[in-house]
Amino acid sequence: MMNQMQGQFRFAYFTDKYQETYEFYLKWLGLDLAHDWDRNEHDKGAVFKAGGGLIEIMLRPEGDEYRYQGLDYRISQGAFMVIQVSDVDELFNKYQSKGIPFKQEIVSQPWGHRSFSVLEPNGLILFFFEEQFKT
């Protein structure tokens, strides 16, 4: 049977804080920019590489005439991202030296992950972890 889901996973959301969010992912977290666009004042976005997936941020357009049917333009709530990294301690120290605000400082979890989380400008939590106990 052919796998229909062979593309990359992408977490996408709209933000009213587009420039602040863009700079947070690029400059503060140091994520690689896959691509971005600025078609007009109502159509801006960026895609960042994170782990084995992508994070896409888009300026939330004002006015129904700039919105596409089928998309949800509400500000994200209750969602968080989980990103596996190869050296969580090194990343934690790097972010700590930059003054990035932590939601939770680094901790070893009983289920075998070492992790920390940060809060991005829109209130989303980014949870970074490394597996300590490989099976």
mmCIF file with all atom_site columns, N, CA and C in Angstrom, residues 4 15 18 25-26 32 36-37 43-44 46 51 62 69 73 75-76 79 84 106-107 109 111 114 117 120-121 126-127:
data_model
loop_
_atom_site.group_PDB
_atom_site.id
_atom_site.type_symbol
_atom_site.label_atom_id
_atom_site.label_alt_id
_atom_site.label_comp_id
_atom_site.label_asym_id
_atom_site.label_entity_id
_atom_site.label_seq_id
_atom_site.pdbx_PDB_ins_code
_atom_site.Cartn_x
_atom_site.Cartn_y
_atom_site.Cartn_z
_atom_site.occupancy
_atom_site.B_iso_or_equiv
_atom_site.pdbx_formal_charge
_atom_site.auth_seq_id
_atom_site.auth_comp_id
_atom_site.auth_asym_id
_atom_site.auth_atom_id
_atom_site.pdbx_PDB_model_num
ATOM 1  N N  . GLN A 1 4   ? 0.314   7.816  1.525  1.00 0.00 ? 4   GLN A N  1
ATOM 2  C CA . GLN A 1 4   ? -0.141  9.093  0.970  1.00 0.00 ? 4   GLN A CA 1
ATOM 3  C C  . GLN A 1 4   ? 0.423   10.307 1.716  1.00 0.00 ? 4   GLN A C  1
ATOM 4  N N  . THR A 1 15  ? -0.751  35.165 13.099 1.00 0.00 ? 15  THR A N  1
ATOM 5  C CA . THR A 1 15  ? -0.353  36.004 14.214 1.00 0.00 ? 15  THR A CA 1
ATOM 6  C C  . THR A 1 15  ? -0.587  37.478 13.889 1.00 0.00 ? 15  THR A C  1
ATOM 7  N N  . TYR A 1 18  ? 3.398   39.567 13.696 1.00 0.00 ? 18  TYR A N  1
ATOM 8  C CA . TYR A 1 18  ? 4.179   38.888 12.676 1.00 0.00 ? 18  TYR A CA 1
ATOM 9  C C  . TYR A 1 18  ? 5.680   39.184 12.784 1.00 0.00 ? 18  TYR A C  1
ATOM 10 N N  . TYR A 1 25  ? 11.768  33.503 16.060 1.00 0.00 ? 25  TYR A N  1
ATOM 11 C CA . TYR A 1 25  ? 12.189  32.221 15.508 1.00 0.00 ? 25  TYR A CA 1
ATOM 12 C C  . TYR A 1 25  ? 13.552  32.308 14.826 1.00 0.00 ? 25  TYR A C  1
ATOM 13 N N  . LEU A 1 26  ? 13.794  33.372 14.102 1.00 0.00 ? 26  LEU A N  1
ATOM 14 C CA . LEU A 1 26  ? 15.035  33.502 13.342 1.00 0.00 ? 26  LEU A CA 1
ATOM 15 C C  . LEU A 1 26  ? 16.215  33.913 14.220 1.00 0.00 ? 26  LEU A C  1
ATOM 16 N N  . ASP A 1 32  ? 16.468  27.779 11.207 1.00 0.00 ? 32  ASP A N  1
ATOM 17 C CA . ASP A 1 32  ? 16.766  28.070 9.806  1.00 0.00 ? 32  ASP A CA 1
ATOM 18 C C  . ASP A 1 32  ? 15.491  28.474 9.083  1.00 0.00 ? 32  ASP A C  1
ATOM 19 N N  . ASP A 1 36  ? 10.335  32.679 2.934  1.00 0.00 ? 36  ASP A N  1
ATOM 20 C CA . ASP A 1 36  ? 9.337   33.638 3.398  1.00 0.00 ? 36  ASP A CA 1
ATOM 21 C C  . ASP A 1 36  ? 8.764   34.377 2.194  1.00 0.00 ? 36  ASP A C  1
ATOM 22 N N  . TRP A 1 37  ? 7.693   35.128 2.418  1.00 0.00 ? 37  TRP A N  1
ATOM 23 C CA . TRP A 1 37  ? 7.063   35.897 1.355  1.00 0.00 ? 37  TRP A CA 1
ATOM 24 C C  . TRP A 1 37  ? 6.452   37.160 1.924  1.00 0.00 ? 37  TRP A C  1
ATOM 25 N N  . ASP A 1 43  ? -0.584  39.833 3.104  1.00 0.00 ? 43  ASP A N  1
ATOM 26 C CA . ASP A 1 43  ? -0.138  38.479 2.761  1.00 0.00 ? 43  ASP A CA 1
ATOM 27 C C  . ASP A 1 43  ? 1.367   38.347 2.983  1.00 0.00 ? 43  ASP A C  1
ATOM 28 N N  . LYS A 1 44  ? 1.737   38.039 4.242  1.00 0.00 ? 44  LYS A N  1
ATOM 29 C CA . LYS A 1 44  ? 3.137   37.843 4.616  1.00 0.00 ? 44  LYS A CA 1
ATOM 30 C C  . LYS A 1 44  ? 3.234   36.546 5.387  1.00 0.00 ? 44  LYS A C  1
ATOM 31 N N  . ALA A 1 46  ? 6.258   33.164 6.733  1.00 0.00 ? 46  ALA A N  1
ATOM 32 C CA . ALA A 1 46  ? 7.601   32.588 6.793  1.00 0.00 ? 46  ALA A CA 1
ATOM 33 C C  . ALA A 1 46  ? 7.490   31.145 7.256  1.00 0.00 ? 46  ALA A C  1
ATOM 34 N N  . GLY A 1 51  ? 13.336  20.643 13.896 1.00 0.00 ? 51  GLY A N  1
ATOM 35 C CA . GLY A 1 51  ? 13.365  19.189 13.987 1.00 0.00 ? 51  GLY A CA 1
ATOM 36 C C  . GLY A 1 51  ? 13.120  18.596 12.614 1.00 0.00 ? 51  GLY A C  1
ATOM 37 N N  . GLU A 1 62  ? -6.485  41.456 8.154  1.00 0.00 ? 62  GLU A N  1
ATOM 38 C CA . GLU A 1 62  ? -7.696  42.103 8.633  1.00 0.00 ? 62  GLU A CA 1
ATOM 39 C C  . GLU A 1 62  ? -8.653  42.228 7.457  1.00 0.00 ? 62  GLU A C  1
ATOM 40 N N  . GLN A 1 69  ? -11.546 30.823 2.332  1.00 0.00 ? 69  GLN A N  1
ATOM 41 C CA . GLN A 1 69  ? -12.472 29.881 2.947  1.00 0.00 ? 69  GLN A CA 1
ATOM 42 C C  . GLN A 1 69  ? -11.720 28.604 3.307  1.00 0.00 ? 69  GLN A C  1
ATOM 43 N N  . TYR A 1 73  ? -8.736  31.631 11.154 1.00 0.00 ? 73  TYR A N  1
ATOM 44 C CA . TYR A 1 73  ? -7.902  32.809 11.394 1.00 0.00 ? 73  TYR A CA 1
ATOM 45 C C  . TYR A 1 73  ? -7.845  33.221 12.862 1.00 0.00 ? 73  TYR A C  1
ATOM 46 N N  . ILE A 1 75  ? -6.679  33.330 16.721 1.00 0.00 ? 75  ILE A N  1
ATOM 47 C CA . ILE A 1 75  ? -5.388  33.206 17.384 1.00 0.00 ? 75  ILE A CA 1
ATOM 48 C C  . ILE A 1 75  ? -5.334  31.837 18.063 1.00 0.00 ? 75  ILE A C  1
ATOM 49 N N  . SER A 1 76  ? -4.200  31.159 17.950 1.00 0.00 ? 76  SER A N  1
ATOM 50 C CA . SER A 1 76  ? -4.045  29.816 18.500 1.00 0.00 ? 76  SER A CA 1
ATOM 51 C C  . SER A 1 76  ? -4.198  29.802 20.014 1.00 0.00 ? 76  SER A C  1
ATOM 52 N N  . ALA A 1 79  ? -2.660  25.052 21.966 1.00 0.00 ? 79  ALA A N  1
ATOM 53 C CA . ALA A 1 79  ? -1.706  24.270 21.177 1.00 0.00 ? 79  ALA A CA 1
ATOM 54 C C  . ALA A 1 79  ? -0.293  24.508 21.694 1.00 0.00 ? 79  ALA A C  1
ATOM 55 N N  . GLN A 1 84  ? 12.132  17.628 19.043 1.00 0.00 ? 84  GLN A N  1
ATOM 56 C CA . GLN A 1 84  ? 13.211  16.780 19.542 1.00 0.00 ? 84  GLN A CA 1
ATOM 57 C C  . GLN A 1 84  ? 14.540  17.317 19.035 1.00 0.00 ? 84  GLN A C  1
ATOM 58 N N  . ILE A 1 106 ? 15.147  23.537 32.444 1.00 0.00 ? 106 ILE A N  1
ATOM 59 C CA . ILE A 1 106 ? 15.490  22.166 32.068 1.00 0.00 ? 106 ILE A CA 1
ATOM 60 C C  . ILE A 1 106 ? 15.256  21.193 33.229 1.00 0.00 ? 106 ILE A C  1
ATOM 61 N N  . VAL A 1 107 ? 14.724  20.022 32.872 1.00 0.00 ? 107 VAL A N  1
ATOM 62 C CA . VAL A 1 107 ? 14.379  19.005 33.871 1.00 0.00 ? 107 VAL A CA 1
ATOM 63 C C  . VAL A 1 107 ? 14.462  17.629 33.221 1.00 0.00 ? 107 VAL A C  1
ATOM 64 N N  . GLN A 1 109 ? 12.692  14.194 32.935 1.00 0.00 ? 109 GLN A N  1
ATOM 65 C CA . GLN A 1 109 ? 11.348  13.666 33.154 1.00 0.00 ? 109 GLN A CA 1
ATOM 66 C C  . GLN A 1 109 ? 11.427  12.172 33.476 1.00 0.00 ? 109 GLN A C  1
ATOM 67 N N  . TRP A 1 111 ? 9.754   9.797  32.370 1.00 0.00 ? 111 TRP A N  1
ATOM 68 C CA . TRP A 1 111 ? 9.510   8.932  31.207 1.00 0.00 ? 111 TRP A CA 1
ATOM 69 C C  . TRP A 1 111 ? 10.695  8.890  30.251 1.00 0.00 ? 111 TRP A C  1
ATOM 70 N N  . ARG A 1 114 ? 14.682  14.573 28.714 1.00 0.00 ? 114 ARG A N  1
ATOM 71 C CA . ARG A 1 114 ? 15.242  15.758 29.372 1.00 0.00 ? 114 ARG A CA 1
ATOM 72 C C  . ARG A 1 114 ? 14.712  16.913 28.542 1.00 0.00 ? 114 ARG A C  1
ATOM 73 N N  . SER A 1 117 ? 10.968  24.256 28.186 1.00 0.00 ? 117 SER A N  1
ATOM 74 C CA . SER A 1 117 ? 10.031  24.898 27.270 1.00 0.00 ? 117 SER A CA 1
ATOM 75 C C  . SER A 1 117 ? 10.182  26.407 27.328 1.00 0.00 ? 117 SER A C  1
ATOM 76 N N  . GLU A 1 120 ? 6.741   31.677 23.157 1.00 0.00 ? 120 GLU A N  1
ATOM 77 C CA . GLU A 1 120 ? 6.997   32.560 22.035 1.00 0.00 ? 120 GLU A CA 1
ATOM 78 C C  . GLU A 1 120 ? 6.036   33.755 22.100 1.00 0.00 ? 120 GLU A C  1
ATOM 79 N N  . PRO A 1 121 ? 6.225   34.786 21.262 1.00 0.00 ? 121 PRO A N  1
ATOM 80 C CA . PRO A 1 121 ? 5.471   36.040 21.394 1.00 0.00 ? 121 PRO A CA 1
ATOM 81 C C  . PRO A 1 121 ? 3.949   35.925 21.364 1.00 0.00 ? 121 PRO A C  1
ATOM 82 N N  . LEU A 1 126 ? 6.840   26.201 23.192 1.00 0.00 ? 126 LEU A N  1
ATOM 83 C CA . LEU A 1 126 ? 7.706   25.331 22.401 1.00 0.00 ? 126 LEU A CA 1
ATOM 84 C C  . LEU A 1 126 ? 8.459   24.464 23.401 1.00 0.00 ? 126 LEU A C  1
ATOM 85 N N  . PHE A 1 127 ? 8.243   23.180 23.304 1.00 0.00 ? 127 PHE A N  1
ATOM 86 C CA . PHE A 1 127 ? 8.783   22.195 24.230 1.00 0.00 ? 127 PHE A CA 1
ATOM 87 C C  . PHE A 1 127 ? 9.942   21.489 23.528 1.00 0.00 ? 127 PHE A C  1
#
